[in-house]
PDB file of C-alpha atoms in Angstrom:
ATOM      1  CA  MET A   1      -6.011 -19.356 -14.767  1.00  0.00           C
ATOM      2  CA  ARG A   2      -7.785 -18.872 -11.197  1.00  0.00           C
ATOM      3  CA  THR A   3      -5.709 -15.373 -10.425  1.00  0.00           C
ATOM      4  CA  THR A   4      -6.993 -14.247 -14.041  1.00  0.00           C
ATOM      5  CA  LEU A   5     -10.513 -14.606 -12.889  1.00  0.00           C
ATOM      6  CA  TYR A   6     -10.287 -13.418  -9.379  1.00  0.00           C
ATOM      7  CA  ALA A   7      -9.028 -10.522 -11.079  1.00  0.00           C
ATOM      8  CA  THR A   8     -11.522  -9.942 -13.423  1.00  0.00           C
ATOM      9  CA  PHE A   9     -13.846 -10.258 -10.576  1.00  0.00           C
ATOM     10  CA  LEU A  10     -12.343  -7.395  -8.873  1.00  0.00           C
ATOM     11  CA  ALA A  11     -12.591  -5.196 -11.815  1.00  0.00           C
ATOM     12  CA  LEU A  12     -16.442  -5.862 -12.312  1.00  0.00           C
ATOM     13  CA  VAL A  13     -16.767  -5.158  -8.040  1.00  0.00           C
ATOM     14  CA  PHE A  14     -14.885  -1.796  -8.707  1.00  0.00           C
ATOM     15  CA  GLY A  15     -16.376  -0.986 -11.438  1.00  0.00           C
ATOM     16  CA  ALA A  16     -19.751  -1.100  -9.963  1.00  0.00           C
ATOM     17  CA  ALA A  17     -18.848   0.913  -6.684  1.00  0.00           C
ATOM     18  CA  CYS A  18     -17.567   3.470  -9.036  1.00  0.00           C
ATOM     19  CA  ALA A  19     -20.147   3.692 -10.837  1.00  0.00           C
ATOM     20  CA  MET A  20     -21.954   5.425  -7.603  1.00  0.00           C
ATOM     21  CA  ILE A  21     -18.932   7.929  -6.485  1.00  0.00           C
ATOM     22  CA  GLY A  22     -19.893   8.491  -2.892  1.00  0.00           C
ATOM     23  CA  ALA A  23     -22.962   6.650  -2.359  1.00  0.00           C
ATOM     24  CA  ALA A  24     -21.799   2.460  -2.471  1.00  0.00           C
ATOM     25  CA  PRO A  25     -19.926   1.076  -0.002  1.00  0.00           C
ATOM     26  CA  VAL A  26     -16.529  -0.817  -0.242  1.00  0.00           C
ATOM     27  CA  PRO A  27     -16.452  -4.242  -1.529  1.00  0.00           C
ATOM     28  CA  PRO A  28     -15.269  -5.934   1.197  1.00  0.00           C
ATOM     29  CA  SER A  29     -12.827  -7.293  -1.121  1.00  0.00           C
ATOM     30  CA  LEU A  30     -11.478  -4.356  -1.608  1.00  0.00           C
ATOM     31  CA  ARG A  31     -11.322  -3.022   1.559  1.00  0.00           C
ATOM     32  CA  MET A  32      -7.711  -1.893   3.423  1.00  0.00           C
ATOM     33  CA  THR A  33      -6.460  -4.813   5.461  1.00  0.00           C
ATOM     34  CA  GLY A  34      -3.471  -4.424   7.647  1.00  0.00           C
ATOM     35  CA  VAL A  35      -2.731  -2.676  11.089  1.00  0.00           C
ATOM     36  CA  GLU A  36      -2.984   1.549  11.035  1.00  0.00           C
ATOM     37  CA  LEU A  37      -0.203   3.465  12.856  1.00  0.00           C
ATOM     38  CA  PRO A  38       0.885   5.333  14.765  1.00  0.00           C
ATOM     39  CA  GLY A  39      -1.459   4.433  18.067  1.00  0.00           C
ATOM     40  CA  GLY A  40      -0.967   6.089  21.984  1.00  0.00           C
ATOM     41  CA  LYS A  41       0.931   2.860  22.757  1.00  0.00           C
ATOM     42  CA  THR A  42       3.851   0.598  21.688  1.00  0.00           C
ATOM     43  CA  VAL A  43       2.247  -1.599  19.075  1.00  0.00           C
ATOM     44  CA  HIS A  44       3.582  -5.536  18.501  1.00  0.00           C
ATOM     45  CA  ILE A  45       2.381  -7.234  14.742  1.00  0.00           C
ATOM     46  CA  ARG A  46       3.550 -10.460  14.755  1.00  0.00           C
ATOM     47  CA  SER A  47       3.941 -11.865  11.573  1.00  0.00           C
ATOM     48  CA  PRO A  48       1.929 -15.472  11.005  1.00  0.00           C
ATOM     49  CA  ASN A  49       4.245 -17.617  11.784  1.00  0.00           C
ATOM     50  CA  ALA A  50       4.752 -15.758  14.961  1.00  0.00           C
ATOM     51  CA  ARG A  51       8.560 -15.610  14.323  1.00  0.00           C
ATOM     52  CA  TRP A  52       9.275 -11.844  13.084  1.00  0.00           C
ATOM     53  CA  THR A  53       7.630  -9.145  15.263  1.00  0.00           C
ATOM     54  CA  LEU A  54       6.824  -5.422  13.859  1.00  0.00           C
ATOM     55  CA  ILE A  55       7.321  -3.172  16.357  1.00  0.00           C
ATOM     56  CA  ALA A  56       5.791   0.323  16.453  1.00  0.00           C
ATOM     57  CA  SER A  57       6.600   3.108  18.532  1.00  0.00           C
ATOM     58  CA  PRO A  58       4.513   5.857  18.743  1.00  0.00           C
ATOM     59  CA  TYR A  59       6.588   9.726  18.914  1.00  0.00           C
ATOM     60  CA  SER A  60       7.208  10.474  22.698  1.00  0.00           C
ATOM     61  CA  GLU A  61       9.324  13.861  23.655  1.00  0.00           C
ATOM     62  CA  ASN A  62      12.708  13.951  22.216  1.00  0.00           C
ATOM     63  CA  GLN A  63      11.852  10.362  20.396  1.00  0.00           C
ATOM     64  CA  GLU A  64      11.070   9.559  16.570  1.00  0.00           C
ATOM     65  CA  ARG A  65       7.947   7.234  15.317  1.00  0.00           C
ATOM     66  CA  THR A  66       9.943   4.544  14.469  1.00  0.00           C
ATOM     67  CA  VAL A  67       8.913   0.467  13.451  1.00  0.00           C
ATOM     68  CA  THR A  68      11.521  -1.855  13.532  1.00  0.00           C
ATOM     69  CA  LEU A  69      11.180  -5.425  13.092  1.00  0.00           C
ATOM     70  CA  GLU A  70      12.229  -8.223  15.564  1.00  0.00           C
ATOM     71  CA  ASP A  71      13.559 -11.620  14.730  1.00  0.00           C
ATOM     72  CA  LYS A  72      12.302 -13.969  17.544  1.00  0.00           C
ATOM     73  CA  ILE A  73      14.809 -16.726  16.624  1.00  0.00           C
ATOM     74  CA  THR A  74      17.914 -14.290  17.233  1.00  0.00           C
ATOM     75  CA  SER A  75      15.935 -11.155  19.167  1.00  0.00           C
ATOM     76  CA  ALA A  76      17.738  -9.217  16.677  1.00  0.00           C
ATOM     77  CA  ARG A  77      15.825  -5.807  15.568  1.00  0.00           C
ATOM     78  CA  THR A  78      16.892  -3.688  12.560  1.00  0.00           C
ATOM     79  CA  LEU A  79      14.788  -0.456  12.062  1.00  0.00           C
ATOM     80  CA  VAL A  80      12.562  -0.730   9.518  1.00  0.00           C
ATOM     81  CA  LYS A  81      11.546   3.343   9.063  1.00  0.00           C
ATOM     82  CA  ARG A  82      11.679   6.647  10.774  1.00  0.00           C
ATOM     83  CA  TYR A  83       8.140   8.002  10.389  1.00  0.00           C
ATOM     84  CA  ASP A  84       6.418  11.033  10.872  1.00  0.00           C
ATOM     85  CA  ARG A  85       2.513  10.957  10.552  1.00  0.00           C
ATOM     86  CA  SER A  86       1.039   7.517  10.296  1.00  0.00           C
ATOM     87  CA  LEU A  87       1.498   4.348   8.792  1.00  0.00           C
ATOM     88  CA  SER A  88      -0.465   0.711   7.667  1.00  0.00           C
ATOM     89  CA  VAL A  89       1.170  -2.683   7.646  1.00  0.00           C
ATOM     90  CA  GLY A  90       0.648  -5.967   6.720  1.00  0.00           C
ATOM     91  CA  TRP A  91       1.679  -9.336   6.871  1.00  0.00           C
ATOM     92  CA  SER A  92       1.657 -11.325   4.110  1.00  0.00           C
ATOM     93  CA  PRO A  93      -0.097 -15.302   4.270  1.00  0.00           C
ATOM     94  CA  ASP A  94       3.407 -17.175   4.352  1.00  0.00           C
ATOM     95  CA  SER A  95       5.608 -14.397   6.727  1.00  0.00           C
ATOM     96  CA  ARG A  96       7.966 -14.146   4.109  1.00  0.00           C
ATOM     97  CA  ALA A  97       6.831 -10.194   3.487  1.00  0.00           C
ATOM     98  CA  PHE A  98       4.742  -7.158   4.724  1.00  0.00           C
ATOM     99  CA  PHE A  99       4.046  -4.002   3.443  1.00  0.00           C
ATOM    100  CA  LEU A 100       4.033  -0.831   4.643  1.00  0.00           C
ATOM    101  CA  ASN A 101       1.999   2.257   3.524  1.00  0.00           C
ATOM    102  CA  ASP A 102       3.926   5.354   4.463  1.00  0.00           C
ATOM    103  CA  ALA A 103       1.351   9.000   4.482  1.00  0.00           C
ATOM    104  CA  TYR A 104       3.922  11.188   5.339  1.00  0.00           C
ATOM    105  CA  GLY A 105       1.894  14.189   4.492  1.00  0.00           C
ATOM    106  CA  SER A 106      -1.249  15.444   3.589  1.00  0.00           C
ATOM    107  CA  ASP A 107      -0.611  15.532  -0.155  1.00  0.00           C
ATOM    108  CA  GLY A 108       1.126  11.954  -1.024  1.00  0.00           C
ATOM    109  CA  GLU A 109       1.260   8.323   0.251  1.00  0.00           C
ATOM    110  CA  ASP A 110       4.307   6.063  -1.037  1.00  0.00           C
ATOM    111  CA  ALA A 111       3.482   2.279  -1.038  1.00  0.00           C
ATOM    112  CA  TYR A 112       6.401  -0.675  -0.128  1.00  0.00           C
ATOM    113  CA  ILE A 113       7.275  -4.385   0.119  1.00  0.00           C
ATOM    114  CA  TYR A 114       9.708  -5.238   2.581  1.00  0.00           C
ATOM    115  CA  TRP A 115      11.305  -8.682   2.857  1.00  0.00           C
ATOM    116  CA  PRO A 116      12.755  -9.507   6.050  1.00  0.00           C
ATOM    117  CA  GLY A 117      16.877 -10.436   5.677  1.00  0.00           C
ATOM    118  CA  VAL A 118      16.413  -8.148   2.338  1.00  0.00           C
ATOM    119  CA  SER A 119      18.273  -4.639   2.719  1.00  0.00           C
ATOM    120  CA  GLN A 120      15.928  -2.507   0.569  1.00  0.00           C
ATOM    121  CA  PRO A 121      12.383  -2.587   0.269  1.00  0.00           C
ATOM    122  CA  LEU A 122      10.722  -2.228  -3.094  1.00  0.00           C
ATOM    123  CA  LYS A 123       8.722   1.022  -3.564  1.00  0.00           C
ATOM    124  CA  LEU A 124       5.714   0.307  -5.553  1.00  0.00           C
ATOM    125  CA  ASN A 125       5.208   3.752  -7.080  1.00  0.00           C
ATOM    126  CA  ASP A 126       7.836   3.969  -9.828  1.00  0.00           C
ATOM    127  CA  PRO A 127       7.367   0.835 -11.350  1.00  0.00           C
ATOM    128  CA  ILE A 128       3.706   0.855 -11.521  1.00  0.00           C
ATOM    129  CA  LEU A 129       3.705   4.262 -13.105  1.00  0.00           C
ATOM    130  CA  ARG A 130       6.053   2.922 -15.920  1.00  0.00           C
ATOM    131  CA  ALA A 131       3.575  -0.111 -16.914  1.00  0.00           C
ATOM    132  CA  ASP A 132       0.930   2.816 -16.807  1.00  0.00           C
ATOM    133  CA  ALA A 133       1.555   5.591 -19.478  1.00  0.00           C
ATOM    134  CA  GLN A 134      -2.159   6.607 -18.838  1.00  0.00           C
ATOM    135  CA  ALA A 135      -1.721   7.336 -15.265  1.00  0.00           C
ATOM    136  CA  ALA A 136       1.717   8.093 -15.613  1.00  0.00           C
ATOM    137  CA  GLY A 137       0.501  11.279 -17.653  1.00  0.00           C
ATOM    138  CA  ILE A 138      -2.192  12.635 -15.331  1.00  0.00           C
ATOM    139  CA  PRO A 139      -0.809  16.078 -14.054  1.00  0.00           C
ATOM    140  CA  ALA A 140      -1.157  15.818 -10.084  1.00  0.00           C
ATOM    141  CA  ASP A 141       0.318  17.103  -7.348  1.00  0.00           C
ATOM    142  CA  HIS A 142      -1.982  15.038  -4.406  1.00  0.00           C
ATOM    143  CA  THR A 143      -0.508  11.423  -5.378  1.00  0.00           C
ATOM    144  CA  TYR A 144      -1.495   8.552  -3.714  1.00  0.00           C
ATOM    145  CA  PHE A 145       0.398   4.750  -3.479  1.00  0.00           C
ATOM    146  CA  GLN A 146      -1.880   2.236  -1.033  1.00  0.00           C
ATOM    147  CA  VAL A 147      -1.467  -1.455  -0.736  1.00  0.00           C
ATOM    148  CA  ARG A 148      -4.588  -2.459  -0.319  1.00  0.00           C
ATOM    149  CA  ARG A 149      -4.076  -5.946   0.398  1.00  0.00           C
ATOM    150  CA  TRP A 150      -2.644  -9.387  -0.091  1.00  0.00           C
ATOM    151  CA  LEU A 151      -4.419 -11.702  -2.719  1.00  0.00           C
ATOM    152  CA  SER A 152      -1.365 -14.632  -2.120  1.00  0.00           C
ATOM    153  CA  ALA A 153       1.573 -15.000  -0.954  1.00  0.00           C
ATOM    154  CA  LYS A 154       2.972 -13.097  -4.094  1.00  0.00           C
ATOM    155  CA  SER A 155       0.537 -10.946  -4.855  1.00  0.00           C
ATOM    156  CA  VAL A 156      -1.001  -7.678  -4.079  1.00  0.00           C
ATOM    157  CA  LEU A 157      -4.305  -5.127  -4.573  1.00  0.00           C
ATOM    158  CA  VAL A 158      -2.179  -1.477  -5.111  1.00  0.00           C
ATOM    159  CA  GLU A 159      -4.171   1.265  -5.399  1.00  0.00           C
ATOM    160  CA  TYR A 160      -3.153   4.844  -7.631  1.00  0.00           C
ATOM    161  CA  CYS A 161      -5.366   7.745  -6.579  1.00  0.00           C
ATOM    162  CA  GLY A 162      -5.458  11.383  -6.582  1.00  0.00           C
ATOM    163  CA  HIS A 163      -5.682  14.815  -7.712  1.00  0.00           C
ATOM    164  CA  GLY A 164      -3.830  17.822  -9.624  1.00  0.00           C
ATOM    165  CA  SER A 165      -4.825  21.371  -8.824  1.00  0.00           C
ATOM    166  CA  GLU A 166      -3.920  23.255 -12.288  1.00  0.00           C
ATOM    167  CA  ALA A 167      -6.602  24.017 -14.180  1.00  0.00           C
ATOM    168  CA  PRO A 168      -8.541  21.932 -15.681  1.00  0.00           C
ATOM    169  CA  ALA A 169      -7.755  19.449 -12.187  1.00  0.00           C
ATOM    170  CA  ARG A 170      -8.644  15.803 -12.855  1.00  0.00           C
ATOM    171  CA  GLN A 171      -8.982  13.061  -9.996  1.00  0.00           C
ATOM    172  CA  PHE A 172      -8.290   9.462 -10.560  1.00  0.00           C
ATOM    173  CA  ASP A 173      -8.332   6.079  -8.940  1.00  0.00           C
ATOM    174  CA  PHE A 174      -6.327   2.813 -10.285  1.00  0.00           C
ATOM    175  CA  LEU A 175      -6.406  -0.289  -8.870  1.00  0.00           C
ATOM    176  CA  TYR A 176      -3.375  -2.857 -10.236  1.00  0.00           C
ATOM    177  CA  TYR A 177      -2.595  -6.381  -9.242  1.00  0.00           C
ATOM    178  CA  VAL A 178       0.924  -6.642  -8.992  1.00  0.00           C
ATOM    179  CA  ASP A 179       2.681 -10.046  -8.820  1.00  0.00           C
ATOM    180  CA  LEU A 180       5.736 -10.043  -6.287  1.00  0.00           C
ATOM    181  CA  ASN A 181       8.131 -12.796  -7.880  1.00  0.00           C
ATOM    182  CA  SER A 182      10.983 -11.562  -6.090  1.00  0.00           C
ATOM    183  CA  PRO A 183      12.287  -8.231  -4.061  1.00  0.00           C
ATOM    184  CA  GLU A 184      13.947  -7.192  -7.528  1.00  0.00           C
ATOM    185  CA  GLU A 185      11.695  -4.352  -9.312  1.00  0.00           C
ATOM    186  CA  ALA A 186      12.502  -5.835 -12.707  1.00  0.00           C
ATOM    187  CA  ALA A 187      10.755  -9.226 -11.692  1.00  0.00           C
ATOM    188  CA  ILE A 188       7.475  -7.569 -10.301  1.00  0.00           C
ATOM    189  CA  ALA A 189       4.628  -7.299 -12.955  1.00  0.00           C
ATOM    190  CA  VAL A 190       1.941  -5.038 -13.033  1.00  0.00           C
ATOM    191  CA  ARG A 191      -1.435  -5.328 -14.386  1.00  0.00           C
ATOM    192  CA  ARG A 192      -4.299  -2.840 -13.884  1.00  0.00           C
ATOM    193  CA  ILE A 193      -7.707  -3.665 -13.849  1.00  0.00           C
ATOM    194  CA  SER A 194      -9.588  -0.553 -13.211  1.00  0.00           C
ATOM    195  CA  GLU A 195      -9.880   3.136 -13.257  1.00  0.00           C
ATOM    196  CA  ARG A 196     -11.614   6.043 -13.001  1.00  0.00           C
ATOM    197  CA  VAL A 197     -10.827   9.546 -14.270  1.00  0.00           C
ATOM    198  CA  GLY A 198     -12.685  12.537 -14.298  1.00  0.00           C
ATOM    199  CA  PRO A 199     -13.067  16.327 -13.949  1.00  0.00           C
ATOM    200  CA  LEU A 200     -12.055  17.146  -9.824  1.00  0.00           C
ATOM    201  CA  SER A 201     -14.761  17.072  -7.306  1.00  0.00           C
ATOM    202  CA  PHE A 202     -14.352  17.823  -3.762  1.00  0.00           C
ATOM    203  CA  SER A 203     -17.461  16.656  -2.986  1.00  0.00           C
ATOM    204  CA  ALA A 204     -16.493  12.651  -4.224  1.00  0.00           C
ATOM    205  CA  ASN A 205     -12.949  11.365  -2.964  1.00  0.00           C
ATOM    206  CA  GLU A 206     -10.807  10.024  -5.633  1.00  0.00           C
ATOM    207  CA  CYS A 207      -9.684   7.366  -2.962  1.00  0.00           C
ATOM    208  CA  LEU A 208     -11.460   4.266  -2.168  1.00  0.00           C
ATOM    209  CA  PRO A 209     -12.208   4.924   1.933  1.00  0.00           C
TER     210      PRO A 209
END
């Protein structure tokens, strides 16, 4: 009951903000949390329980940008991801998982959930589009999936936004409440809580700031 009321509250707040495109600030409850990468130096991002550390290394000559995960108990390091442009990451409150948004290009961004000890991350793009036929049906060549914040140890707020280029081009912004019951894709539940769809306008951002 509490999560339902919270999701309803988010929908009402976001709907009011969307009514004034470009005029209203994003409410604090919808602001993206996490650490933006890269920086000009190596960044260490500790989990809340201090067991795990994400180590983000910036690009340097003959060296890729990488994120590795270090286990403070065993000192073992595991490569999480190589990346080209920028990432944002954020730990869950219970330190069992972290999100990673990969802004791999000017026309795209992917959202992932990683669990330490699980070999493959959960890519959120596909299950969200499978759960929302309206969003999947909008022609788009600029698509951005972003985990905006953890809502609890097993739930996240996810934004899917973007636009198409073929006339009549549309821009869109959807928010979802995603329950992460396990690393298995079949175990997640997606619920859309807000939507904004309209003609493409370069004077207004289709994605939340």
